XYZ file of C-alpha atoms in Angstrom:
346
model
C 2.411 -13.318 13.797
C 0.518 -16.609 14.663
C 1.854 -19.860 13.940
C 1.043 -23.508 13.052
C 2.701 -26.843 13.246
C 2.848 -28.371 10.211
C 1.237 -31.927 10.577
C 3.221 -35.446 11.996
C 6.110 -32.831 12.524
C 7.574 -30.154 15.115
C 7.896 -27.400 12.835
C 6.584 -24.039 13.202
C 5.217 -22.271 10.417
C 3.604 -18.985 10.257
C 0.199 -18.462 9.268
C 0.766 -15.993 6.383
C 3.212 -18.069 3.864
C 5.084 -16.028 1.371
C 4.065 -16.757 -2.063
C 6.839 -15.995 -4.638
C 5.333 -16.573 -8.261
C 5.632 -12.668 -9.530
C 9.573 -12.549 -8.660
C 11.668 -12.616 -11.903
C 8.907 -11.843 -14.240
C 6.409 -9.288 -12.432
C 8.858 -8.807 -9.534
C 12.643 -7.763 -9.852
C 15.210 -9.827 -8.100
C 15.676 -6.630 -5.787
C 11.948 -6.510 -5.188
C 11.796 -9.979 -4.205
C 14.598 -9.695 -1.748
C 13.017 -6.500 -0.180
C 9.985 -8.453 0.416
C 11.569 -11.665 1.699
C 13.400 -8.939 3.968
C 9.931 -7.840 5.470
C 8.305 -11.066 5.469
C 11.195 -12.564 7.562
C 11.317 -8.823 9.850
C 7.841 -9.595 10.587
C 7.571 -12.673 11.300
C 7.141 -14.504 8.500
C 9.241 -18.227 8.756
C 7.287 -19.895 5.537
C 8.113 -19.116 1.933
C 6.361 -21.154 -0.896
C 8.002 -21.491 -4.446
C 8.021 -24.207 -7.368
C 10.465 -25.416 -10.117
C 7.419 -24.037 -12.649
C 7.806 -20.001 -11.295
C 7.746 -17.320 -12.189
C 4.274 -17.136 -13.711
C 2.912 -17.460 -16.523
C 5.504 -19.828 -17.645
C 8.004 -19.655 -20.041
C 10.989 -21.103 -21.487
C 12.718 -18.070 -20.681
C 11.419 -16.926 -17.239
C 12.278 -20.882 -16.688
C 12.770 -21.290 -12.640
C 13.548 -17.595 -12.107
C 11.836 -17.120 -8.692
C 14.099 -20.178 -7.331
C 17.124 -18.085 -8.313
C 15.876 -14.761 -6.569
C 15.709 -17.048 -3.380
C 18.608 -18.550 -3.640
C 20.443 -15.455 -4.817
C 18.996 -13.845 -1.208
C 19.723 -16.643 1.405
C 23.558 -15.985 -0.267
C 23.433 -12.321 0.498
C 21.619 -12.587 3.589
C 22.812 -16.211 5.105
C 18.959 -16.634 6.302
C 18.132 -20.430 5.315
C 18.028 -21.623 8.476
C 15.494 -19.320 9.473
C 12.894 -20.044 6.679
C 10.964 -22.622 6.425
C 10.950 -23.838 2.334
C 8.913 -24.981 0.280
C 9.098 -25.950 -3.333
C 7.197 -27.871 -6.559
C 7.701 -30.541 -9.212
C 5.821 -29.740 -12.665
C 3.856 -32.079 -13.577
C 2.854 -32.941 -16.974
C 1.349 -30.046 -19.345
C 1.497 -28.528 -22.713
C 2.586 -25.183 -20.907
C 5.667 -26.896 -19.058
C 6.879 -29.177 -22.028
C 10.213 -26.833 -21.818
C 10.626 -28.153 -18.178
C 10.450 -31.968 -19.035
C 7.713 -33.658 -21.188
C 8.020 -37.430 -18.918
C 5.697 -36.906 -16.114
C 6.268 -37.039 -12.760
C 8.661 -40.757 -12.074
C 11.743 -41.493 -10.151
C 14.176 -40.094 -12.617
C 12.015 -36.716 -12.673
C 11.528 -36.373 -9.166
C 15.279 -36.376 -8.603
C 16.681 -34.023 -11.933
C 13.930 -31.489 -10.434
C 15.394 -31.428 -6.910
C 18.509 -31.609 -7.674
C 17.980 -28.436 -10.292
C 15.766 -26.840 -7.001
C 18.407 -27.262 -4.568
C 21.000 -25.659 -7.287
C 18.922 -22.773 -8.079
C 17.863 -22.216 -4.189
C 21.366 -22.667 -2.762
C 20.433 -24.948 -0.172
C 21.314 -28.394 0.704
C 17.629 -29.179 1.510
C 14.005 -27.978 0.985
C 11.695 -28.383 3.846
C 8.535 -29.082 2.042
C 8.771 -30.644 -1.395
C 5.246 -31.015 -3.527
C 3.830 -32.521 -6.661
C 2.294 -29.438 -8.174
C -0.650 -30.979 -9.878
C -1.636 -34.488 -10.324
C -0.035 -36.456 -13.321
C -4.022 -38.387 -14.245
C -6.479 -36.815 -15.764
C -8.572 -35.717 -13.418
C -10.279 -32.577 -12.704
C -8.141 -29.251 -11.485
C -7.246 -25.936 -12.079
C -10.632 -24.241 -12.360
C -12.552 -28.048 -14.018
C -15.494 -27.639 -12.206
C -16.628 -31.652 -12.978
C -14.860 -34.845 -13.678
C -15.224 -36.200 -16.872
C -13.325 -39.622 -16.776
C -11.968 -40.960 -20.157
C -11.834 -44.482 -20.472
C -8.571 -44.134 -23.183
C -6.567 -42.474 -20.313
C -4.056 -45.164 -19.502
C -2.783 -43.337 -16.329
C 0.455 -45.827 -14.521
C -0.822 -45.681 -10.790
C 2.867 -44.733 -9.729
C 2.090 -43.655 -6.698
C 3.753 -45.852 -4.758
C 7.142 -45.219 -7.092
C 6.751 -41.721 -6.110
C 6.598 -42.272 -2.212
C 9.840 -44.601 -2.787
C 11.882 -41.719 -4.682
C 10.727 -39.248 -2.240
C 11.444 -41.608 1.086
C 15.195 -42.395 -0.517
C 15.604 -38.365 -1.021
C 14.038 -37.840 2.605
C 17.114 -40.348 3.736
C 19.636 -38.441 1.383
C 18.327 -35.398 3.890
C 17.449 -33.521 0.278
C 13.953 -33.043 1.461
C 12.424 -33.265 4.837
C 8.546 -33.900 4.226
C 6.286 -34.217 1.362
C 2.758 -32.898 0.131
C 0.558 -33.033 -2.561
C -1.496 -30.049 -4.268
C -4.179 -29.437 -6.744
C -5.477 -32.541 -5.252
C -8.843 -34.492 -5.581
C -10.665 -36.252 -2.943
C -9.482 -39.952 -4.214
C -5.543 -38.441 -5.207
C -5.572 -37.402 -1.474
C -6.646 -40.479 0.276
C -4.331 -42.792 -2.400
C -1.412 -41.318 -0.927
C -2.715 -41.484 2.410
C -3.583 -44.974 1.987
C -0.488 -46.155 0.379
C 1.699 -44.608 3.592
C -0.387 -46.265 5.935
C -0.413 -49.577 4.372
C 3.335 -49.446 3.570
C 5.217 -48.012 6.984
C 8.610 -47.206 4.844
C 7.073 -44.438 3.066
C 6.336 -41.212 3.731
C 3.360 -39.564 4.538
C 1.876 -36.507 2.795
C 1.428 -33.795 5.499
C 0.104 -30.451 3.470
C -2.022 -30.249 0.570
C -1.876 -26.681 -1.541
C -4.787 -25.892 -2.997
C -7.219 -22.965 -3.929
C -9.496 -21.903 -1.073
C -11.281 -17.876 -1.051
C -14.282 -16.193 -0.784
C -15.381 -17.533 -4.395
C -13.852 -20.474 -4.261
C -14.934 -23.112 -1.066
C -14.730 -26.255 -2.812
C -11.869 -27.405 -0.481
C -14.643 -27.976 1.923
C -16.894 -30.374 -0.236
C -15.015 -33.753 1.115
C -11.663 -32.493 1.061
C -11.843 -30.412 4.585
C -13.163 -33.636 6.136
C -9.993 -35.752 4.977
C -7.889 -32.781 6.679
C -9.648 -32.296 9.251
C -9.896 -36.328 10.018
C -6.279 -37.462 8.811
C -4.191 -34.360 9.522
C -3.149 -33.284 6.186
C -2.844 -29.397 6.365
C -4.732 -27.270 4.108
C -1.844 -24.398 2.196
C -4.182 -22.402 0.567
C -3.336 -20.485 -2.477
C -5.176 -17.783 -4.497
C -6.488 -16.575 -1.406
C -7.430 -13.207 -3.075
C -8.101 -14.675 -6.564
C -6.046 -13.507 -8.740
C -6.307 -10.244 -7.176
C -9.882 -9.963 -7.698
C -10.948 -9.927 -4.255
C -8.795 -6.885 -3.508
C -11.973 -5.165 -5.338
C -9.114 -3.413 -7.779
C -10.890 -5.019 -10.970
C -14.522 -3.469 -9.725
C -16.275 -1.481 -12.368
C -14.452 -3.067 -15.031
C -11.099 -1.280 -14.146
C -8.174 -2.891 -14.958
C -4.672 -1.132 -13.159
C -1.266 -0.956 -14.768
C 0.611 -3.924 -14.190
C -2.066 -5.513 -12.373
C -2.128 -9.460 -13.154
C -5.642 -9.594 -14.750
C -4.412 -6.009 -16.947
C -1.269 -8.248 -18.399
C -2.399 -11.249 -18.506
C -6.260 -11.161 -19.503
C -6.420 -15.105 -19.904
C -6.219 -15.442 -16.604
C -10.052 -15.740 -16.009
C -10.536 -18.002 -13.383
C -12.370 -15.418 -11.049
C -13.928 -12.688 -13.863
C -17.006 -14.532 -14.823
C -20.294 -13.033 -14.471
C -21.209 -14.558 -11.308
C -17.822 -13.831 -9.569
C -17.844 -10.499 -10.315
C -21.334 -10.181 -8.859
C -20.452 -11.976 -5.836
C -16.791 -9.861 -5.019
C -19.399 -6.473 -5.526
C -21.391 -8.106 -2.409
C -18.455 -8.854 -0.123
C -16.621 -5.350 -1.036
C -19.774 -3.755 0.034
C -20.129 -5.947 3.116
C -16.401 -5.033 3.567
C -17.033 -1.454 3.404
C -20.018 -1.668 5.993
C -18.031 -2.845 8.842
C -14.929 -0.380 7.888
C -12.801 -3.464 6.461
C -10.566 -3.424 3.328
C -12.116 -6.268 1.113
C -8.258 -7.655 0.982
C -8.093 -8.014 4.488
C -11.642 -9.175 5.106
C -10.919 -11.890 2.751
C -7.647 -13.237 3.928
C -8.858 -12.871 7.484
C -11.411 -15.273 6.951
C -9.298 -17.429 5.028
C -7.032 -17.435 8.319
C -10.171 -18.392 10.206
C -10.742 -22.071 8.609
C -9.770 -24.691 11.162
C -8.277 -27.050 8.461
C -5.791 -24.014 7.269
C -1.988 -24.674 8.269
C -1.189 -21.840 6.461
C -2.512 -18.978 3.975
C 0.042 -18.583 1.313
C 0.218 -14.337 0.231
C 1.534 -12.830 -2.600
C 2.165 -9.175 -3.851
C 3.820 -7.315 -6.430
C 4.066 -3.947 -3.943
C 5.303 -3.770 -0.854
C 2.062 -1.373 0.091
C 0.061 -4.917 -1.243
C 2.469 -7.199 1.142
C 1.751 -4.579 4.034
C -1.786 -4.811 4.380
C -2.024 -8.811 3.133
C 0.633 -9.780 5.901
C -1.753 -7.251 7.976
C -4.680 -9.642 7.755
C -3.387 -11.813 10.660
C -4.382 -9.379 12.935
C -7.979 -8.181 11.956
C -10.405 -10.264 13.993
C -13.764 -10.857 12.038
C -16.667 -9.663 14.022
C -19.980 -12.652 13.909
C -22.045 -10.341 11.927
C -18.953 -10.383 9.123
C -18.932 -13.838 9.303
C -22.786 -14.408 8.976
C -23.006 -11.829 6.276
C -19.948 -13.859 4.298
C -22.252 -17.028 4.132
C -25.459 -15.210 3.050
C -23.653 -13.733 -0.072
C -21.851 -17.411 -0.519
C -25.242 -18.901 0.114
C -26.466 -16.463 -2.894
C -23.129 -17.335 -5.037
C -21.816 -20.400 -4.168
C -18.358 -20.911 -5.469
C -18.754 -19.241 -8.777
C -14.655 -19.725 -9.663
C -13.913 -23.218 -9.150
């Protein structure tokens, strides 16, 4: 395994994060332990969960991948070896059976307090805002459309205050941000710099793959420049760029097969561009899969590249992409086709 620091701190996080979204809904509870079992075997330190999991939600799938974690560090005794991470909602029509208020004080502290409950732990490591509370553009919006009725409360600065007084509780040690803009990044930034009390936002979590680059159109720069770690998520979209949906095939109990609204990466163009890498894939005797999380693990703004699988077989070879080396001629032949498609699943 290869490991990063995550940003302004001393800790050492692994390069391949576990991503937990299928457990309790696509995943058993004795699935998800098996894999936290492997992850953690091989040397795996960083797990990534949120209040809103498992996916999609549901009143009653509410928080169930939080329980399968907690449920294992109390079997296994291992929460001193994992680095944790976790998620406040934010404000949706599809999480109105979390809380319907928005992300404030009195939120931010009922949904830790529930987190630390349902994890077993007396602290999470790395606590995020899951999506921005504005209206803004995110999950999949390729443009911003503003609306001049949107009364958004800049809060932000209420936010850093609850989570500096939790940081001081020692309920949470650091803070980050995901499904972030441009502007939502350098706010926060901004706000910590200007006011020394609060704390800084050290990770951002948000999409980055082979058809999907925007994190590099001004937010790599602000990364790069103020430090703020890139966690990227969907790194095989959806599953897509595992090549299993080729040919208009759609496996049992794949994520696409059971839930067909999820059609963030399917669109004409996508499909025509993840054809063109799982040839290029083929040609240089690579599994798409691993090409794609290898170059993932390649970006220099990546802390960490955050995996997920509903087989162990799938876990084996993703957690496997940390050691395939991309040769120059991969790497030149992964522009041309994103040159030809440029991010076609925003």
């Amino acid at each position: 395994m290869i490991y990063s620091t995550l940003p302004h701190t001393d800790i050492e996080v692994s390069k391949i994060c576990l991503g937990t979204m299928t457990w309790g809904n696509q995943n058993t509870e004795v699935e998800g332990h098996e894999q936290m079992d492997y992850a953690l075997e091989n040397g795996v330190n960083f797990f990534d969960t949120a209040e809103l999991y498992s996916i999609p939600a549901h009143p009653d799938r509410k928080s169930n991948t939080e329980k399968v974690i907690g449920t294992w560090f109390k079997k296994t005794g291992n929460r001193d070896k994992i680095i944790l991470a976790s998620k406040i909602a934010g404000k949706a029509e599809f999480t109105k059976f979390i809380r319907t208020t928005g992300i404030n004080r009195d939120s931010i502290i009922e949904a830790v307090e529930g987190s630390l409950q349902r994890l077993q732990t007396d602290y999470i490591d790395l606590y995020q805002i899951h999506w921005p509370d504005r209206n803004t553009n995110y999950f999949g919006q390729r443009g911003y459309n503003h609306d001049t009725l949107d009364h958004w409360e800049d809060n932000i600065h209420q936010i850093l205050e609850t989570f500096r007084d939790l940081i001081r509780e020692g309920k949470i040690r650091h803070v980050g941000i995901s499904n972030e803009t441009p502007w939502g990044t350098m706010r926060f930034l901004e706000e910590s710099k200007v006011h020394a009390s609060l704390p800084r936002m050290i990770t951002i979590q948000n999409p980055y793959n082979l058809l999907n680059r925007q994190f590099e159109v001004g937010l790599s720069e602000i990364s790069l420049r103020e430090k703020i770690g890139l966690l990227a998520y969907s790194p095989l979209g959806f599953g897509v760029l595992s090549g299993k949906y080729l040919g208009d095939r759609r496996p049992d109990g794949a994520r696409i097969t059971l839930f067909p609204n999820y059609k963030r990466y399917s669109s004409e163009v996508a499909v025509k561009a993840t054809q063109k890498y799982y040839e290029l894939a083929q040609q240089n005797d690579l599994s798409l899969a691993q090409m794609a999380l290898a170059y993932v693990n390649t970006r220099p703004f990546l802390t960490s590249n955050i995996i997920g699988a509903t087989s162990m077989k799938q876990l084996k070879e993703n957690m496997a992409s940390i050691d395939v080396k991309l040769s120059e001629e991969v790497l030149q032949g992964i522009e041309a086709i994103h040159n030809e498609f440029p991010n076609p699943s925003p």
